[in-house]
Tab-separated table of C-alpha atoms in Angstrom:
chain	number	residue	atom	x	y	z
N	1	MET	CA	-77.976	-11.958	20.165
N	2	PHE	CA	-75.514	-10.913	17.521
N	3	ALA	CA	-76.638	-7.821	17.944
N	4	TYR	CA	-76.266	-7.258	21.811
N	5	VAL	CA	-72.558	-8.832	20.887
N	6	LEU	CA	-71.812	-5.880	18.528
N	7	ALA	CA	-73.456	-3.525	21.007
N	8	VAL	CA	-71.348	-4.647	23.677
N	9	ALA	CA	-68.050	-4.460	21.577
N	10	ALA	CA	-69.232	-1.116	20.807
N	11	ARG	CA	-69.805	0.360	23.946
N	12	THR	CA	-66.402	-0.694	25.162
N	13	SER	CA	-64.314	-0.344	21.915
N	14	LEU	CA	-63.039	3.219	23.580
N	15	GLY	CA	-61.487	1.270	26.995
N	16	VAL	CA	-59.188	-0.605	24.586
N	17	ALA	CA	-58.442	2.354	22.283
N	18	GLY	CA	-58.452	4.826	24.996
N	19	ILE	CA	-54.628	5.817	24.633
N	20	GLU	CA	-55.128	6.111	20.974
N	21	ALA	CA	-58.119	8.248	21.298
N	22	MET	CA	-56.009	10.957	23.571
N	23	ASP	CA	-53.549	10.581	21.173
N	24	ARG	CA	-55.820	11.318	18.011
N	25	PHE	CA	-57.790	13.997	19.504
N	26	ALA	CA	-55.085	15.372	21.809
N	27	MET	CA	-57.209	15.215	24.930
N	28	PRO	CA	-56.658	14.992	28.735
N	29	ALA	CA	-57.882	12.329	30.740
N	30	SER	CA	-60.852	13.975	31.736
N	31	VAL	CA	-61.851	14.822	28.595
N	32	LEU	CA	-61.562	11.298	27.953
N	33	ALA	CA	-63.748	10.533	30.603
N	34	ALA	CA	-66.403	12.694	29.050
N	35	PHE	CA	-65.956	11.139	26.071
N	36	SER	CA	-66.915	7.895	27.364
N	37	SER	CA	-69.362	9.483	29.747
N	38	VAL	CA	-71.225	10.962	26.798
N	39	GLN	CA	-72.274	7.757	25.561
N	40	LEU	CA	-72.873	6.085	29.057
N	41	PHE	CA	-74.977	9.320	29.575
N	42	VAL	CA	-77.279	9.286	26.590
N	43	TYR	CA	-77.781	5.028	26.824
N	44	ALA	CA	-78.802	5.519	30.257
N	45	ALA	CA	-81.357	8.700	29.234
N	46	MET	CA	-82.477	6.307	26.593
N	47	GLN	CA	-83.548	3.999	28.833
N	48	ILE	CA	-86.675	4.370	29.606
N	49	PRO	CA	-87.803	5.950	25.900
N	50	SER	CA	-86.447	2.404	24.689
N	51	GLY	CA	-88.500	0.410	27.344
N	52	LEU	CA	-91.634	2.483	26.349
N	53	ALA	CA	-91.044	1.842	22.381
N	54	LEU	CA	-90.690	-2.047	23.299
N	55	ASP	CA	-94.119	-2.130	24.934
N	56	ARG	CA	-95.195	-0.282	22.056
N	57	TRP	CA	-93.665	-1.947	19.206
N	58	GLY	CA	-91.902	-5.003	20.163
N	59	PRO	CA	-88.338	-6.012	20.536
N	60	ARG	CA	-87.700	-6.757	16.730
N	61	ARG	CA	-88.210	-3.338	15.528
N	62	VAL	CA	-86.484	-1.591	18.157
N	63	LEU	CA	-83.379	-4.080	17.542
N	64	MET	CA	-83.355	-3.465	13.848
N	65	VAL	CA	-83.783	0.450	14.732
N	66	GLY	CA	-80.722	0.294	17.256
N	67	ALA	CA	-78.035	-1.958	15.297
N	68	ALA	CA	-78.741	0.501	12.412
N	69	LEU	CA	-77.687	3.277	14.534
N	70	VAL	CA	-74.665	1.472	16.292
N	71	SER	CA	-73.311	0.871	13.040
N	72	ILE	CA	-73.541	4.625	11.447
N	73	ALA	CA	-72.435	5.503	14.607
N	74	HIS	CA	-68.951	3.307	13.938
N	75	ILE	CA	-68.850	5.018	10.513
N	76	ALA	CA	-69.018	8.752	11.951
N	77	MET	CA	-66.234	7.565	14.450
N	78	ALA	CA	-64.002	6.275	12.243
N	79	CYS	CA	-64.223	9.717	9.904
N	80	ALA	CA	-63.905	11.755	13.086
N	81	THR	CA	-60.888	13.912	13.005
N	82	ASN	CA	-62.170	16.361	15.786
N	83	LEU	CA	-63.698	16.509	19.155
N	84	PRO	CA	-67.306	17.709	17.962
N	85	LEU	CA	-67.828	14.733	15.584
N	86	ALA	CA	-66.376	12.349	17.749
N	87	PHE	CA	-69.005	13.316	20.631
N	88	ALA	CA	-71.846	13.233	17.996
N	89	ALA	CA	-70.779	9.603	16.696
N	90	ARG	CA	-70.563	8.832	21.066
N	91	ILE	CA	-74.377	10.216	21.547
N	92	LEU	CA	-75.615	8.596	18.139
N	93	LEU	CA	-73.847	5.029	19.744
N	94	GLY	CA	-75.390	5.771	23.238
N	95	VAL	CA	-79.026	5.783	21.039
N	96	GLY	CA	-78.090	2.608	19.592
N	97	ASP	CA	-76.667	0.879	22.183
N	98	ALA	CA	-79.644	1.798	24.746
N	99	THR	CA	-82.168	-0.950	22.916
N	100	ALA	CA	-80.005	-3.771	22.641
N	101	PHE	CA	-79.800	-5.372	26.043
N	102	ILE	CA	-83.354	-4.490	27.253
N	103	SER	CA	-84.922	-5.744	24.290
N	104	VAL	CA	-83.003	-9.312	24.298
N	105	LEU	CA	-84.533	-9.359	27.830
N	106	ARG	CA	-87.627	-8.739	26.824
N	107	LEU	CA	-87.721	-11.448	24.008
N	108	VAL	CA	-86.901	-13.902	26.885
N	109	PRO	CA	-90.300	-13.951	29.023
N	110	SER	CA	-91.883	-14.839	25.686
N	111	TRP	CA	-89.797	-17.875	24.722
N	112	PHE	CA	-89.244	-19.383	28.229
N	113	THR	CA	-91.021	-20.511	30.921
N	114	PRO	CA	-90.680	-18.429	33.999
N	115	PHE	CA	-88.500	-20.856	35.721
N	116	ARG	CA	-85.817	-20.442	33.069
N	117	VAL	CA	-85.947	-16.683	32.683
N	118	PRO	CA	-82.980	-16.174	35.451
N	119	LEU	CA	-80.787	-18.938	33.647
N	120	MET	CA	-81.576	-17.446	29.901
N	121	THR	CA	-81.275	-13.926	31.389
N	122	GLN	CA	-77.564	-14.579	32.738
N	123	LEU	CA	-77.050	-16.650	29.474
N	124	THR	CA	-78.104	-13.198	27.498
N	125	ALA	CA	-75.603	-11.519	29.662
N	126	ILE	CA	-73.084	-14.141	28.922
N	127	VAL	CA	-72.944	-14.420	25.604
N	128	GLY	CA	-73.475	-10.355	25.249
N	129	LEU	CA	-70.203	-9.979	26.984
N	130	LEU	CA	-67.907	-11.592	24.207
N	131	GLY	CA	-68.188	-8.446	22.845
N	132	GLN	CA	-65.809	-7.812	25.293
N	133	VAL	CA	-63.652	-10.210	23.731
N	134	VAL	CA	-63.993	-8.610	20.054
N	135	SER	CA	-62.849	-5.569	21.685
N	136	ALA	CA	-60.083	-6.638	23.878
N	137	VAL	CA	-58.651	-8.790	20.947
N	138	PRO	CA	-59.825	-8.692	17.320
N	139	PHE	CA	-60.923	-4.985	17.490
N	140	LEU	CA	-57.672	-4.026	19.096
N	141	TRP	CA	-55.483	-6.451	16.783
N	142	ALA	CA	-57.416	-4.150	13.867
N	143	LEU	CA	-56.625	-1.030	15.567
N	144	ARG	CA	-52.908	-1.662	16.211
N	145	ALA	CA	-52.614	-3.142	12.589
N	146	PHE	CA	-54.575	-1.210	10.095
N	147	GLY	CA	-55.248	2.235	12.562
N	148	TRP	CA	-58.330	4.124	13.888
N	149	THR	CA	-60.583	4.049	10.300
N	150	PRO	CA	-60.255	0.817	9.155
N	151	ALA	CA	-60.824	-0.663	12.491
N	152	PHE	CA	-64.231	1.321	13.076
N	153	CYS	CA	-65.299	0.720	9.733
N	154	ILE	CA	-65.342	-2.929	10.251
N	155	LEU	CA	-67.397	-3.117	13.122
N	156	ALA	CA	-69.940	-0.680	11.338
N	157	GLY	CA	-69.791	-3.651	8.511
N	158	LEU	CA	-70.714	-6.044	11.274
N	159	GLY	CA	-73.533	-3.779	12.430
N	160	PHE	CA	-75.035	-3.759	9.404
N	161	SER	CA	-74.978	-7.575	9.396
N	162	ALA	CA	-76.455	-7.632	12.465
N	163	THR	CA	-79.603	-5.466	11.421
N	164	LEU	CA	-80.191	-7.880	8.311
N	165	LEU	CA	-80.063	-10.619	10.143
N	166	ILE	CA	-82.834	-9.560	13.079
N	167	GLY	CA	-85.025	-8.514	10.197
N	168	LEU	CA	-84.809	-12.514	8.454
N	169	ALA	CA	-84.286	-14.306	11.901
N	170	VAL	CA	-86.091	-12.846	14.802
N	171	ALA	CA	-89.572	-12.757	16.024
N	172	ASP	CA	-91.217	-11.144	18.886
N	173	LYS	CA	-93.370	-14.257	20.410
N	174	PRO	CA	-93.885	-17.814	19.005
N	175	GLY	CA	-96.457	-18.034	16.409
N	176	ALA	CA	-98.253	-15.200	15.079
N	177	LYS	CA	-97.939	-12.084	14.542
N	178	ARG	CA	-97.949	-9.600	17.877
N	179	GLU	CA	-101.025	-8.269	18.758
N	180	ARG	CA	-101.564	-5.394	20.302
N	181	SER	CA	-103.765	-4.788	23.514
N	182	ASP	CA	-105.391	-2.025	24.961
N	183	GLN	CA	-103.196	-2.179	27.982
N	184	GLN	CA	-100.175	-2.138	25.290
N	185	GLY	CA	-101.789	1.465	24.234
N	186	GLU	CA	-101.600	2.535	27.839
N	187	HIS	CA	-100.254	6.170	27.745
N	188	ALA	CA	-96.539	6.913	28.218
N	189	LEU	CA	-97.116	8.814	31.352
N	190	THR	CA	-99.340	6.530	32.800
N	191	THR	CA	-96.766	3.501	32.501
N	192	ILE	CA	-93.995	5.711	33.722
N	193	LYS	CA	-95.986	6.568	36.867
N	194	PHE	CA	-96.689	2.833	37.844
N	195	VAL	CA	-93.232	2.088	37.296
N	196	MET	CA	-91.729	4.690	39.019
N	197	ARG	CA	-94.440	4.060	42.166
N	198	ASP	CA	-93.257	0.253	42.636
N	199	PRO	CA	-90.534	-0.173	45.036
N	200	SER	CA	-89.139	-3.164	43.458
N	201	THR	CA	-88.142	-1.085	40.494
N	202	TRP	CA	-85.930	1.416	42.738
N	203	LEU	CA	-84.449	-1.824	44.368
N	204	GLY	CA	-83.575	-3.478	40.842
N	205	PHE	CA	-82.316	-0.070	40.097
N	206	PHE	CA	-79.947	-0.089	43.169
N	207	ALA	CA	-79.037	-3.881	42.266
N	208	HIS	CA	-77.850	-2.695	38.954
N	209	TRP	CA	-76.115	0.166	40.472
N	210	THR	CA	-74.321	-1.763	42.596
N	211	GLY	CA	-73.578	-4.785	40.763
N	212	GLY	CA	-72.853	-3.047	37.728
N	213	MET	CA	-70.353	-0.087	38.290
N	214	PRO	CA	-67.069	-1.771	39.453
N	215	GLY	CA	-66.830	-4.117	36.240
N	216	MET	CA	-68.203	-1.172	33.853
N	217	THR	CA	-65.898	1.169	35.226
N	218	PHE	CA	-63.240	-1.211	34.841
N	219	THR	CA	-63.801	-2.917	31.256
N	220	LEU	CA	-65.481	0.635	29.655
N	221	LEU	CA	-62.673	2.983	30.238
N	222	TRP	CA	-60.367	2.742	33.241
N	223	GLY	CA	-58.982	-0.586	33.640
N	224	VAL	CA	-56.393	-0.370	30.451
N	225	PRO	CA	-55.292	2.986	31.854
N	226	PHE	CA	-54.977	1.597	35.039
N	227	MET	CA	-53.013	-1.292	34.363
N	228	THR	CA	-50.718	0.228	32.104
N	229	LEU	CA	-50.101	3.628	33.018
N	230	GLY	CA	-50.960	2.934	36.911
N	231	MET	CA	-49.456	-0.468	37.087
N	232	GLY	CA	-46.999	-0.544	34.669
N	233	LEU	CA	-48.357	-3.927	32.832
N	234	SER	CA	-48.100	-4.226	29.170
N	235	PRO	CA	-50.792	-3.982	26.813
N	236	ALA	CA	-51.080	-7.811	26.269
N	237	VAL	CA	-51.084	-8.134	29.793
N	238	ALA	CA	-53.886	-5.690	30.050
N	239	SER	CA	-55.459	-7.437	27.214
N	240	ALA	CA	-55.438	-10.943	28.784
N	241	VAL	CA	-56.906	-9.677	31.892
N	242	LEU	CA	-59.996	-8.364	30.264
N	243	VAL	CA	-60.540	-11.959	28.441
N	244	ALA	CA	-60.012	-13.480	31.946
N	245	PHE	CA	-63.140	-10.943	32.858
N	246	THR	CA	-65.344	-12.272	30.502
N	247	CYS	CA	-64.026	-16.191	31.285
N	248	VAL	CA	-65.372	-15.832	34.650
N	249	ASN	CA	-68.616	-14.252	33.697
N	250	ILE	CA	-69.280	-17.358	31.774
N	251	ALA	CA	-68.092	-19.765	34.193
N	252	ILE	CA	-70.218	-18.286	37.129
N	253	GLY	CA	-73.153	-16.730	35.196
N	254	PRO	CA	-75.565	-19.853	34.488
N	255	VAL	CA	-74.580	-20.803	38.463
N	256	VAL	CA	-76.129	-17.431	39.756
N	257	GLY	CA	-79.208	-17.697	36.912
N	258	GLN	CA	-79.910	-21.436	38.529
N	259	LEU	CA	-79.533	-20.342	41.789
N	260	THR	CA	-81.814	-17.442	41.307
N	261	ALA	CA	-84.387	-19.664	39.988
N	262	LEU	CA	-84.119	-22.270	42.883
N	263	ARG	CA	-83.898	-19.622	45.612
N	264	PRO	CA	-85.488	-16.461	44.982
N	265	GLY	CA	-85.222	-15.532	48.810
N	266	GLY	CA	-81.306	-14.985	48.623
N	267	ARG	CA	-81.260	-12.175	45.653
N	268	VAL	CA	-81.016	-9.199	47.851
N	269	LEU	CA	-77.913	-11.103	49.602
N	270	GLY	CA	-76.199	-12.105	46.662
N	271	VAL	CA	-76.151	-8.415	45.535
N	272	LEU	CA	-74.486	-7.349	48.544
N	273	ALA	CA	-72.076	-10.002	48.716
N	274	ALA	CA	-71.030	-9.541	45.236
N	275	ALA	CA	-70.542	-5.287	46.228
N	276	ALA	CA	-68.136	-6.634	49.127
N	277	ALA	CA	-66.229	-8.904	47.172
N	278	SER	CA	-65.688	-5.981	44.584
N	279	THR	CA	-64.529	-3.643	47.327
N	280	PHE	CA	-61.961	-6.304	49.416
N	281	ALA	CA	-60.561	-6.706	45.814
N	282	TRP	CA	-59.598	-3.401	45.423
N	283	VAL	CA	-58.411	-2.743	48.938
N	284	ILE	CA	-56.306	-5.446	48.168
N	285	VAL	CA	-54.660	-3.702	45.309
N	286	LEU	CA	-54.822	-0.266	46.295
N	287	ALA	CA	-53.684	-0.698	49.561
N	288	ARG	CA	-49.471	-0.960	48.518
N	289	VAL	CA	-48.014	2.195	48.272
N	290	GLN	CA	-45.721	0.636	45.320
N	291	PRO	CA	-47.555	-0.352	42.001
N	292	VAL	CA	-48.438	-4.211	42.240
N	293	GLY	CA	-47.540	-7.086	40.086
N	294	ALA	CA	-49.953	-8.489	37.141
N	295	TRP	CA	-51.586	-10.844	40.168
N	296	ALA	CA	-53.439	-8.225	40.935
N	297	ALA	CA	-54.640	-7.505	37.710
N	298	PHE	CA	-55.752	-10.605	37.356
N	299	LEU	CA	-57.306	-10.443	41.021
N	300	LEU	CA	-59.648	-7.592	39.921
N	301	GLY	CA	-60.214	-9.622	36.653
N	302	ILE	CA	-61.488	-12.821	38.775
N	303	VAL	CA	-63.371	-10.689	41.344
N	304	LEU	CA	-64.938	-7.949	39.270
N	305	PRO	CA	-67.091	-10.096	36.962
N	306	VAL	CA	-68.861	-11.468	39.846
N	307	SER	CA	-70.367	-7.820	40.712
N	308	GLY	CA	-71.645	-8.066	37.149
N	309	VAL	CA	-72.881	-11.023	37.165
N	310	ALA	CA	-74.679	-9.991	40.631
N	311	SER	CA	-76.140	-6.771	38.639
N	312	THR	CA	-77.757	-9.132	35.991
N	313	ILE	CA	-80.226	-10.605	39.235
N	314	ALA	CA	-81.424	-6.758	39.436
N	315	PHE	CA	-84.018	-7.611	36.194
N	316	ASP	CA	-85.940	-10.352	38.357
N	317	PHE	CA	-86.817	-7.828	40.839
N	318	VAL	CA	-89.146	-6.226	38.259
N	319	ARG	CA	-90.141	-9.472	36.045
N	320	ARG	CA	-91.711	-10.798	38.997
N	321	SER	CA	-93.484	-7.582	40.150
N	322	SER	CA	-94.479	-5.968	36.556
N	323	PRO	CA	-97.297	-6.492	34.135
N	324	GLU	CA	-96.104	-7.335	30.952
N	325	HIS	CA	-97.598	-4.570	29.059
N	326	ARG	CA	-95.122	-2.397	31.510
N	327	LEU	CA	-91.865	-4.961	31.938
N	328	GLY	CA	-90.218	-2.745	28.721
N	329	THR	CA	-90.283	0.073	30.800
N	330	ALA	CA	-89.413	-1.249	34.199
N	331	THR	CA	-86.273	-3.473	32.703
N	332	GLY	CA	-85.397	0.174	30.863
N	333	THR	CA	-85.501	1.813	34.162
N	334	VAL	CA	-83.683	-0.925	36.320
N	335	ASN	CA	-80.880	-1.025	33.293
N	336	MET	CA	-80.587	2.682	34.021
N	337	GLY	CA	-78.924	1.939	37.292
N	338	GLY	CA	-75.253	0.386	36.642
N	339	PHE	CA	-74.958	3.074	34.010
N	340	VAL	CA	-75.653	6.112	35.951
N	341	ALA	CA	-73.052	5.115	38.711
N	342	THR	CA	-70.689	4.213	35.858
N	343	ILE	CA	-70.990	7.707	34.245
N	344	VAL	CA	-70.421	9.649	37.998
N	345	THR	CA	-67.717	7.264	38.863
N	346	VAL	CA	-65.885	7.383	35.425
N	347	GLN	CA	-66.244	11.489	35.251
N	348	VAL	CA	-64.692	12.096	38.751
N	349	ILE	CA	-61.736	9.414	38.321
N	350	GLY	CA	-60.727	11.509	35.098
N	351	VAL	CA	-61.519	14.849	36.836
N	352	VAL	CA	-59.085	13.744	39.898
N	353	LEU	CA	-56.605	12.130	37.681
N	354	ASP	CA	-56.050	15.745	36.053
N	355	LEU	CA	-56.396	17.523	39.498
N	356	LEU	CA	-53.495	15.197	40.729
N	357	ASN	CA	-51.136	15.540	38.156
N	358	PRO	CA	-52.355	18.421	35.269
N	359	THR	CA	-49.068	17.117	32.680
N	360	ARG	CA	-51.128	14.032	32.251
N	361	GLU	CA	-48.808	11.882	32.946
N	362	TYR	CA	-50.169	9.636	35.444
N	363	GLY	CA	-48.610	6.899	37.505
N	364	TRP	CA	-49.536	4.625	40.620
N	365	SER	CA	-49.984	7.170	43.173
N	366	GLU	CA	-52.893	9.385	40.577
N	367	PHE	CA	-54.728	5.921	39.737
N	368	ARG	CA	-54.734	4.960	43.631
N	369	VAL	CA	-56.179	7.810	44.665
N	370	ALA	CA	-58.566	8.353	41.952
N	371	MET	CA	-59.767	4.522	41.586
N	372	SER	CA	-60.659	4.739	45.589
N	373	ILE	CA	-63.405	7.039	44.213
N	374	GLN	CA	-65.773	4.075	43.348
N	375	ALA	CA	-66.256	3.157	47.146
N	376	ILE	CA	-68.359	6.254	47.729
N	377	THR	CA	-70.418	5.011	44.567
N	378	LEU	CA	-70.565	1.844	45.820
N	379	LEU	CA	-71.763	2.621	49.405
N	380	ILE	CA	-74.664	4.757	47.905
N	381	GLY	CA	-75.665	1.613	45.801
N	382	VAL	CA	-75.972	-0.582	48.927
N	383	ILE	CA	-77.712	1.707	50.908
N	384	GLY	CA	-80.148	2.289	47.987
N	385	VAL	CA	-80.466	-1.731	48.170
N	386	ILE	CA	-81.255	-2.158	51.402
N	387	VAL	CA	-83.997	0.622	51.592
N	388	ASN	CA	-85.726	-0.457	48.703
N	389	ALA	CA	-85.724	-3.966	49.960
N	390	ARG	CA	-87.426	-2.947	52.823
N	391	ARG	CA	-90.031	-1.008	51.199
N	392	ALA	CA	-90.725	-3.907	48.581
N	393	HIS	CA	-90.787	-6.253	51.250
N	394	VAL	CA	-88.013	-8.444	50.312
N	395	ARG	CA	-85.887	-9.897	52.801
N	396	ILE	CA	-82.117	-9.764	52.562
N	397	ILE	CA	-81.870	-13.301	54.279
N	398	ARG	CA	-84.525	-15.885	53.171
N	399	PRO	CA	-84.780	-19.686	53.691
N	400	VAL	CA	-84.972	-21.533	50.347
N	401	ASP	CA	-87.941	-20.539	48.641
N	402	LEU	CA	-88.604	-22.363	45.134
N	403	PRO	CA	-90.843	-20.540	42.776
């Protein structure tokens, strides 16, 4: 779990260091967006390979390799003085980060009863989100107090510590060594074929797309620039909003996990309701012609986490439909959804900002238009959820249905 916390801190570090990165590498918003998107692209692209590795070698080994790669990436970023090296560091970070969440999720069914799995999945996501607190508070403090290189070196040291702890304390399953069955030796292409043919996989993919995009777009890159450059808020207020985002996640995650276990028939409706809430919050904020106050930023910090919590429901669709020897690959495929949506959205926002103001002096009017682009990505996800729910014969509204 410590490794996953650090992976989230690494993933969100650029979100709080975005302005410093633009100054250090002299890049416009579109390049900053690409800088962030390249890591997300690699993360998304590595989900299926990471899932196949989980099914073949188990989460302990995959977690150790991933934590080591993230640490090496931090060292490279600390030393980077030009864009090519910085991009290489982000690529390596994406490879290592891709292993963390799905590895921990793969451990959950091995250690807990099926009824407890939805709750533990939410708790896993919640604990991981403490990484956002790490990046928003101590990392940001270290960045301002000591500078770019020491701050990233501190993250690297923590990552190597996590690698050692995983090797000493983590086991794939309770009891004896992990046994390899004939099914676990199934050819990778066969596994991928069966996973991709399952409509529950695509239901989970678009549920994660719909739930994950709003919060990740906000926390991974554009939230802090939007609040400071667009709304004119101080960095301290922006940091407080990110902390509020995490606190709301922590508060509602267990509730949603328990409801998912008790009422699985409401999963699709929950995802769609969260999407509606995110849309409503953005409409309230962006509908105003003049910059809004801190209350609007905190509104986003309170509502957007609901969408992120709903994205975790996506993994329950494949958990119930996929056999154990394909669960890692199915989980990785679902986990791609939110990140693919975020990659597209983050990049388009950066391009729109540059088109609206090539001088790179972005204000409320530019951010107001650019952040509205999220509505298109969200609509695609909602359509995908509805279509694949019908294909998977999962009702959008169903009476109470105990597992």
